[in-house]
């Protein structure tokens, strides 16, 4: 999906996930994972995608011309902490502030729900994502869960 870098016909919108987007989210996520050199395993370690409504407090899709071009999600850890999940954006849309918009949506929603901390794990090779997290105030923290793939753990006090 090549998009002219100069100007979008319309601005992308962010909507709350509903089941009508299930296949589009699966296809989008698989494409993003492939681009990142990862395997999307919905019947394995990514099984939470098979029941988004029950596995996430909030899950948002960014749409452009009715296509999913980005996602971000929040998963409850405990009464004060949420985990940021599924922050992905189609490559052609990066560098336009849309990842920032997705992340701000998640941060605002976590605050509005009354949570005090937002945590995330990532990989140091995702340098653009790490810069975005830092820019929005996330600080490095100790490992908070077992994840053999992640080597970066961050937290934002809300």
JSON list of C-alpha atoms in Angstrom, two decimals:
[
{"chain": "A", "resi": 1, "resn": "UNK", "atom": "CA", "xyz": [0.00, 0.00, 0.00]},
{"chain": "A", "resi": 2, "resn": "UNK", "atom": "CA", "xyz": [2.04, 2.96, -1.21]},
{"chain": "A", "resi": 3, "resn": "UNK", "atom": "CA", "xyz": [0.86, 6.33, 0.05]},
{"chain": "A", "resi": 4, "resn": "UNK", "atom": "CA", "xyz": [2.18, 9.66, -1.19]},
{"chain": "A", "resi": 5, "resn": "UNK", "atom": "CA", "xyz": [4.36, 10.99, 1.63]},
{"chain": "A", "resi": 6, "resn": "UNK", "atom": "CA", "xyz": [3.32, 14.59, 0.99]},
{"chain": "A", "resi": 7, "resn": "UNK", "atom": "CA", "xyz": [-0.41, 14.65, 1.63]},
{"chain": "A", "resi": 8, "resn": "UNK", "atom": "CA", "xyz": [-3.14, 12.26, 2.68]},
{"chain": "A", "resi": 9, "resn": "UNK", "atom": "CA", "xyz": [-6.52, 12.57, 1.00]},
{"chain": "A", "resi": 10, "resn": "UNK", "atom": "CA", "xyz": [-8.18, 12.43, 4.42]},
{"chain": "A", "resi": 11, "resn": "UNK", "atom": "CA", "xyz": [-6.89, 12.20, 7.96]},
{"chain": "A", "resi": 12, "resn": "UNK", "atom": "CA", "xyz": [-6.84, 8.74, 9.52]},
{"chain": "A", "resi": 13, "resn": "UNK", "atom": "CA", "xyz": [-9.30, 8.15, 12.35]},
{"chain": "A", "resi": 14, "resn": "UNK", "atom": "CA", "xyz": [-9.00, 6.10, 15.50]},
{"chain": "A", "resi": 15, "resn": "UNK", "atom": "CA", "xyz": [-11.93, 3.89, 16.48]},
{"chain": "A", "resi": 16, "resn": "UNK", "atom": "CA", "xyz": [-12.58, 1.40, 19.24]},
{"chain": "A", "resi": 17, "resn": "UNK", "atom": "CA", "xyz": [-12.21, -2.17, 18.01]},
{"chain": "A", "resi": 18, "resn": "UNK", "atom": "CA", "xyz": [-15.30, -4.20, 17.23]},
{"chain": "A", "resi": 19, "resn": "UNK", "atom": "CA", "xyz": [-15.60, -7.72, 15.85]},
{"chain": "A", "resi": 20, "resn": "UNK", "atom": "CA", "xyz": [-16.31, -6.48, 12.32]},
{"chain": "A", "resi": 21, "resn": "UNK", "atom": "CA", "xyz": [-12.59, -5.56, 12.16]},
{"chain": "A", "resi": 22, "resn": "UNK", "atom": "CA", "xyz": [-11.34, -8.97, 13.36]},
{"chain": "A", "resi": 23, "resn": "UNK", "atom": "CA", "xyz": [-10.03, -10.23, 10.02]},
{"chain": "A", "resi": 24, "resn": "UNK", "atom": "CA", "xyz": [-8.65, -6.81, 9.07]},
{"chain": "A", "resi": 25, "resn": "UNK", "atom": "CA", "xyz": [-6.74, -6.67, 12.37]},
{"chain": "A", "resi": 26, "resn": "UNK", "atom": "CA", "xyz": [-5.41, -10.21, 11.82]},
{"chain": "A", "resi": 27, "resn": "UNK", "atom": "CA", "xyz": [-4.29, -9.35, 8.28]},
{"chain": "A", "resi": 28, "resn": "UNK", "atom": "CA", "xyz": [-2.78, -6.04, 9.38]},
{"chain": "A", "resi": 29, "resn": "UNK", "atom": "CA", "xyz": [-0.93, -7.60, 12.31]},
{"chain": "A", "resi": 30, "resn": "UNK", "atom": "CA", "xyz": [0.41, -10.44, 10.18]},
{"chain": "A", "resi": 31, "resn": "UNK", "atom": "CA", "xyz": [1.69, -7.93, 7.59]},
{"chain": "A", "resi": 32, "resn": "UNK", "atom": "CA", "xyz": [3.35, -5.81, 10.31]},
{"chain": "A", "resi": 33, "resn": "UNK", "atom": "CA", "xyz": [4.98, -8.83, 11.91]},
{"chain": "A", "resi": 34, "resn": "UNK", "atom": "CA", "xyz": [6.26, -10.05, 8.54]},
{"chain": "A", "resi": 35, "resn": "UNK", "atom": "CA", "xyz": [7.78, -6.62, 7.85]},
{"chain": "A", "resi": 36, "resn": "UNK", "atom": "CA", "xyz": [9.46, -6.75, 11.27]},
{"chain": "A", "resi": 37, "resn": "UNK", "atom": "CA", "xyz": [10.80, -10.26, 10.62]},
{"chain": "A", "resi": 38, "resn": "UNK", "atom": "CA", "xyz": [8.54, -11.83, 13.25]},
{"chain": "A", "resi": 39, "resn": "UNK", "atom": "CA", "xyz": [6.01, -14.62, 13.03]},
{"chain": "A", "resi": 40, "resn": "UNK", "atom": "CA", "xyz": [2.40, -13.83, 13.94]},
{"chain": "A", "resi": 41, "resn": "UNK", "atom": "CA", "xyz": [1.21, -16.80, 16.01]},
{"chain": "A", "resi": 42, "resn": "UNK", "atom": "CA", "xyz": [-2.50, -16.33, 16.86]},
{"chain": "A", "resi": 43, "resn": "UNK", "atom": "CA", "xyz": [-2.81, -19.98, 17.86]},
{"chain": "A", "resi": 44, "resn": "UNK", "atom": "CA", "xyz": [0.29, -19.68, 20.07]},
{"chain": "A", "resi": 45, "resn": "UNK", "atom": "CA", "xyz": [1.99, -16.82, 21.84]},
{"chain": "A", "resi": 46, "resn": "UNK", "atom": "CA", "xyz": [-0.28, -14.20, 20.24]},
{"chain": "A", "resi": 47, "resn": "UNK", "atom": "CA", "xyz": [-3.49, -16.04, 21.17]},
{"chain": "A", "resi": 48, "resn": "UNK", "atom": "CA", "xyz": [-4.88, -12.91, 22.84]},
{"chain": "A", "resi": 49, "resn": "UNK", "atom": "CA", "xyz": [-5.73, -11.70, 19.31]},
{"chain": "A", "resi": 50, "resn": "UNK", "atom": "CA", "xyz": [-8.33, -14.47, 19.00]},
{"chain": "A", "resi": 51, "resn": "UNK", "atom": "CA", "xyz": [-10.51, -12.78, 21.64]},
{"chain": "A", "resi": 52, "resn": "UNK", "atom": "CA", "xyz": [-9.59, -9.11, 21.63]},
{"chain": "A", "resi": 53, "resn": "UNK", "atom": "CA", "xyz": [-12.75, -8.01, 23.45]},
{"chain": "A", "resi": 54, "resn": "UNK", "atom": "CA", "xyz": [-11.94, -10.15, 26.50]},
{"chain": "A", "resi": 55, "resn": "UNK", "atom": "CA", "xyz": [-8.15, -9.94, 26.49]},
{"chain": "A", "resi": 56, "resn": "UNK", "atom": "CA", "xyz": [-7.78, -6.16, 26.38]},
{"chain": "A", "resi": 57, "resn": "UNK", "atom": "CA", "xyz": [-9.37, -3.33, 28.35]},
{"chain": "A", "resi": 58, "resn": "UNK", "atom": "CA", "xyz": [-9.18, -1.23, 25.19]},
{"chain": "A", "resi": 59, "resn": "UNK", "atom": "CA", "xyz": [-8.10, -1.93, 21.64]},
{"chain": "A", "resi": 60, "resn": "UNK", "atom": "CA", "xyz": [-8.05, 0.78, 19.00]},
{"chain": "A", "resi": 61, "resn": "UNK", "atom": "CA", "xyz": [-7.71, 0.67, 15.23]},
{"chain": "A", "resi": 62, "resn": "UNK", "atom": "CA", "xyz": [-6.46, 3.55, 13.13]},
{"chain": "A", "resi": 63, "resn": "UNK", "atom": "CA", "xyz": [-8.30, 3.60, 9.82]},
{"chain": "A", "resi": 64, "resn": "UNK", "atom": "CA", "xyz": [-7.43, 5.25, 6.54]},
{"chain": "A", "resi": 65, "resn": "UNK", "atom": "CA", "xyz": [-9.97, 4.94, 3.76]},
{"chain": "A", "resi": 66, "resn": "UNK", "atom": "CA", "xyz": [-11.63, 2.13, 5.74]},
{"chain": "A", "resi": 67, "resn": "UNK", "atom": "CA", "xyz": [-8.42, 0.08, 6.02]},
{"chain": "A", "resi": 68, "resn": "UNK", "atom": "CA", "xyz": [-6.64, -0.71, 9.28]},
{"chain": "A", "resi": 69, "resn": "UNK", "atom": "CA", "xyz": [-3.29, 1.07, 9.17]},
{"chain": "A", "resi": 70, "resn": "UNK", "atom": "CA", "xyz": [-2.49, 1.06, 12.89]},
{"chain": "A", "resi": 71, "resn": "UNK", "atom": "CA", "xyz": [-3.39, -0.43, 16.24]},
{"chain": "A", "resi": 72, "resn": "UNK", "atom": "CA", "xyz": [-2.79, 0.15, 19.93]},
{"chain": "A", "resi": 73, "resn": "UNK", "atom": "CA", "xyz": [-4.14, -1.70, 22.95]},
{"chain": "A", "resi": 74, "resn": "UNK", "atom": "CA", "xyz": [-4.28, -1.64, 26.73]},
{"chain": "A", "resi": 75, "resn": "UNK", "atom": "CA", "xyz": [-4.22, -4.75, 28.90]},
{"chain": "A", "resi": 76, "resn": "UNK", "atom": "CA", "xyz": [-5.02, -4.62, 32.61]},
{"chain": "A", "resi": 77, "resn": "UNK", "atom": "CA", "xyz": [-2.26, -5.87, 34.90]},
{"chain": "A", "resi": 78, "resn": "UNK", "atom": "CA", "xyz": [-3.79, -4.91, 38.25]},
{"chain": "A", "resi": 79, "resn": "UNK", "atom": "CA", "xyz": [-5.91, -2.12, 39.76]},
{"chain": "A", "resi": 80, "resn": "UNK", "atom": "CA", "xyz": [-3.22, 0.52, 39.17]},
{"chain": "A", "resi": 81, "resn": "UNK", "atom": "CA", "xyz": [-1.26, -0.73, 36.14]},
{"chain": "A", "resi": 82, "resn": "UNK", "atom": "CA", "xyz": [-1.98, -1.27, 32.47]},
{"chain": "A", "resi": 83, "resn": "UNK", "atom": "CA", "xyz": [0.31, -2.68, 29.81]},
{"chain": "A", "resi": 84, "resn": "UNK", "atom": "CA", "xyz": [0.65, -1.07, 26.41]},
{"chain": "A", "resi": 85, "resn": "UNK", "atom": "CA", "xyz": [0.25, -3.66, 23.66]},
{"chain": "A", "resi": 86, "resn": "UNK", "atom": "CA", "xyz": [-0.08, -3.89, 19.88]},
{"chain": "A", "resi": 87, "resn": "UNK", "atom": "CA", "xyz": [1.31, -0.48, 18.90]},
{"chain": "A", "resi": 88, "resn": "UNK", "atom": "CA", "xyz": [1.83, -0.96, 15.17]},
{"chain": "A", "resi": 89, "resn": "UNK", "atom": "CA", "xyz": [1.60, 1.34, 12.18]},
{"chain": "A", "resi": 90, "resn": "UNK", "atom": "CA", "xyz": [1.91, 0.59, 8.47]},
{"chain": "A", "resi": 91, "resn": "UNK", "atom": "CA", "xyz": [5.37, 1.62, 7.27]},
{"chain": "A", "resi": 92, "resn": "UNK", "atom": "CA", "xyz": [4.07, 4.08, 4.65]},
{"chain": "A", "resi": 93, "resn": "UNK", "atom": "CA", "xyz": [2.27, 6.06, 7.37]},
{"chain": "A", "resi": 94, "resn": "UNK", "atom": "CA", "xyz": [5.23, 6.44, 9.70]},
{"chain": "A", "resi": 95, "resn": "UNK", "atom": "CA", "xyz": [6.89, 9.83, 10.12]},
{"chain": "A", "resi": 96, "resn": "UNK", "atom": "CA", "xyz": [3.57, 11.71, 10.06]},
{"chain": "A", "resi": 97, "resn": "UNK", "atom": "CA", "xyz": [2.87, 11.83, 13.81]},
{"chain": "A", "resi": 98, "resn": "UNK", "atom": "CA", "xyz": [0.32, 9.01, 13.61]},
{"chain": "A", "resi": 99, "resn": "UNK", "atom": "CA", "xyz": [2.22, 6.68, 15.94]},
{"chain": "A", "resi": 100, "resn": "UNK", "atom": "CA", "xyz": [2.33, 9.57, 18.40]},
{"chain": "A", "resi": 101, "resn": "UNK", "atom": "CA", "xyz": [-1.44, 9.97, 17.99]},
{"chain": "A", "resi": 102, "resn": "UNK", "atom": "CA", "xyz": [-2.04, 6.26, 18.65]},
{"chain": "A", "resi": 103, "resn": "UNK", "atom": "CA", "xyz": [0.18, 6.26, 21.72]},
{"chain": "A", "resi": 104, "resn": "UNK", "atom": "CA", "xyz": [-1.40, 9.46, 23.10]},
{"chain": "A", "resi": 105, "resn": "UNK", "atom": "CA", "xyz": [-4.82, 7.85, 22.67]},
{"chain": "A", "resi": 106, "resn": "UNK", "atom": "CA", "xyz": [-3.72, 4.89, 24.81]},
{"chain": "A", "resi": 107, "resn": "UNK", "atom": "CA", "xyz": [-2.10, 7.10, 27.46]},
{"chain": "A", "resi": 108, "resn": "UNK", "atom": "CA", "xyz": [-5.16, 9.34, 27.71]},
{"chain": "A", "resi": 109, "resn": "UNK", "atom": "CA", "xyz": [-7.49, 6.36, 27.97]},
{"chain": "A", "resi": 110, "resn": "UNK", "atom": "CA", "xyz": [-5.39, 4.70, 30.69]},
{"chain": "A", "resi": 111, "resn": "UNK", "atom": "CA", "xyz": [-5.49, 7.97, 32.66]},
{"chain": "A", "resi": 112, "resn": "UNK", "atom": "CA", "xyz": [-9.24, 8.36, 32.10]},
{"chain": "A", "resi": 113, "resn": "UNK", "atom": "CA", "xyz": [-9.78, 4.83, 33.41]},
{"chain": "A", "resi": 114, "resn": "UNK", "atom": "CA", "xyz": [-7.96, 5.78, 36.61]},
{"chain": "A", "resi": 115, "resn": "UNK", "atom": "CA", "xyz": [-4.76, 3.79, 36.19]},
{"chain": "A", "resi": 116, "resn": "UNK", "atom": "CA", "xyz": [-1.51, 5.14, 37.68]},
{"chain": "A", "resi": 117, "resn": "UNK", "atom": "CA", "xyz": [1.11, 3.29, 35.60]},
{"chain": "A", "resi": 118, "resn": "UNK", "atom": "CA", "xyz": [1.49, 2.26, 32.00]},
{"chain": "A", "resi": 119, "resn": "UNK", "atom": "CA", "xyz": [4.17, -0.34, 31.27]},
{"chain": "A", "resi": 120, "resn": "UNK", "atom": "CA", "xyz": [5.51, -1.84, 28.07]},
{"chain": "A", "resi": 121, "resn": "UNK", "atom": "CA", "xyz": [8.12, -4.23, 26.78]},
{"chain": "A", "resi": 122, "resn": "UNK", "atom": "CA", "xyz": [9.91, -3.96, 23.46]},
{"chain": "A", "resi": 123, "resn": "UNK", "atom": "CA", "xyz": [13.09, -4.77, 21.64]},
{"chain": "A", "resi": 124, "resn": "UNK", "atom": "CA", "xyz": [16.03, -2.38, 21.41]},
{"chain": "A", "resi": 125, "resn": "UNK", "atom": "CA", "xyz": [16.15, -2.84, 17.63]},
{"chain": "A", "resi": 126, "resn": "UNK", "atom": "CA", "xyz": [12.87, -0.87, 17.34]},
{"chain": "A", "resi": 127, "resn": "UNK", "atom": "CA", "xyz": [14.69, 2.42, 17.72]},
{"chain": "A", "resi": 128, "resn": "UNK", "atom": "CA", "xyz": [11.90, 4.65, 16.35]},
{"chain": "A", "resi": 129, "resn": "UNK", "atom": "CA", "xyz": [9.39, 3.18, 18.79]},
{"chain": "A", "resi": 130, "resn": "UNK", "atom": "CA", "xyz": [11.80, 3.58, 21.71]},
{"chain": "A", "resi": 131, "resn": "UNK", "atom": "CA", "xyz": [12.34, 7.25, 20.77]},
{"chain": "A", "resi": 132, "resn": "UNK", "atom": "CA", "xyz": [8.57, 7.76, 20.67]},
{"chain": "A", "resi": 133, "resn": "UNK", "atom": "CA", "xyz": [8.15, 6.19, 24.12]},
{"chain": "A", "resi": 134, "resn": "UNK", "atom": "CA", "xyz": [10.94, 8.35, 25.52]},
{"chain": "A", "resi": 135, "resn": "UNK", "atom": "CA", "xyz": [9.48, 11.48, 23.93]},
{"chain": "A", "resi": 136, "resn": "UNK", "atom": "CA", "xyz": [6.15, 10.85, 25.67]},
{"chain": "A", "resi": 137, "resn": "UNK", "atom": "CA", "xyz": [7.78, 10.36, 29.06]},
{"chain": "A", "resi": 138, "resn": "UNK", "atom": "CA", "xyz": [8.32, 6.62, 29.42]},
{"chain": "A", "resi": 139, "resn": "UNK", "atom": "CA", "xyz": [11.31, 5.72, 31.59]},
{"chain": "A", "resi": 140, "resn": "UNK", "atom": "CA", "xyz": [13.36, 2.55, 31.57]},
{"chain": "A", "resi": 141, "resn": "UNK", "atom": "CA", "xyz": [12.51, 0.08, 34.30]},
{"chain": "A", "resi": 142, "resn": "UNK", "atom": "CA", "xyz": [13.41, -3.41, 35.44]},
{"chain": "A", "resi": 143, "resn": "UNK", "atom": "CA", "xyz": [12.06, -6.46, 33.68]},
{"chain": "A", "resi": 144, "resn": "UNK", "atom": "CA", "xyz": [8.48, -6.93, 34.85]},
{"chain": "A", "resi": 145, "resn": "UNK", "atom": "CA", "xyz": [7.57, -10.16, 33.07]},
{"chain": "A", "resi": 146, "resn": "UNK", "atom": "CA", "xyz": [9.14, -13.11, 31.38]},
{"chain": "A", "resi": 147, "resn": "UNK", "atom": "CA", "xyz": [9.50, -12.42, 27.68]},
{"chain": "A", "resi": 148, "resn": "UNK", "atom": "CA", "xyz": [12.43, -14.01, 25.90]},
{"chain": "A", "resi": 149, "resn": "UNK", "atom": "CA", "xyz": [12.01, -11.60, 22.98]},
{"chain": "A", "resi": 150, "resn": "UNK", "atom": "CA", "xyz": [11.99, -8.28, 24.86]},
{"chain": "A", "resi": 151, "resn": "UNK", "atom": "CA", "xyz": [15.11, -6.54, 26.12]},
{"chain": "A", "resi": 152, "resn": "UNK", "atom": "CA", "xyz": [13.55, -3.13, 26.86]},
{"chain": "A", "resi": 153, "resn": "UNK", "atom": "CA", "xyz": [11.08, -2.49, 29.67]},
{"chain": "A", "resi": 154, "resn": "UNK", "atom": "CA", "xyz": [9.57, 0.94, 30.24]},
{"chain": "A", "resi": 155, "resn": "UNK", "atom": "CA", "xyz": [7.04, 2.64, 32.49]},
{"chain": "A", "resi": 156, "resn": "UNK", "atom": "CA", "xyz": [5.06, 5.85, 32.41]},
{"chain": "A", "resi": 157, "resn": "UNK", "atom": "CA", "xyz": [3.62, 7.23, 35.63]},
{"chain": "A", "resi": 158, "resn": "UNK", "atom": "CA", "xyz": [0.19, 8.55, 34.76]}
]
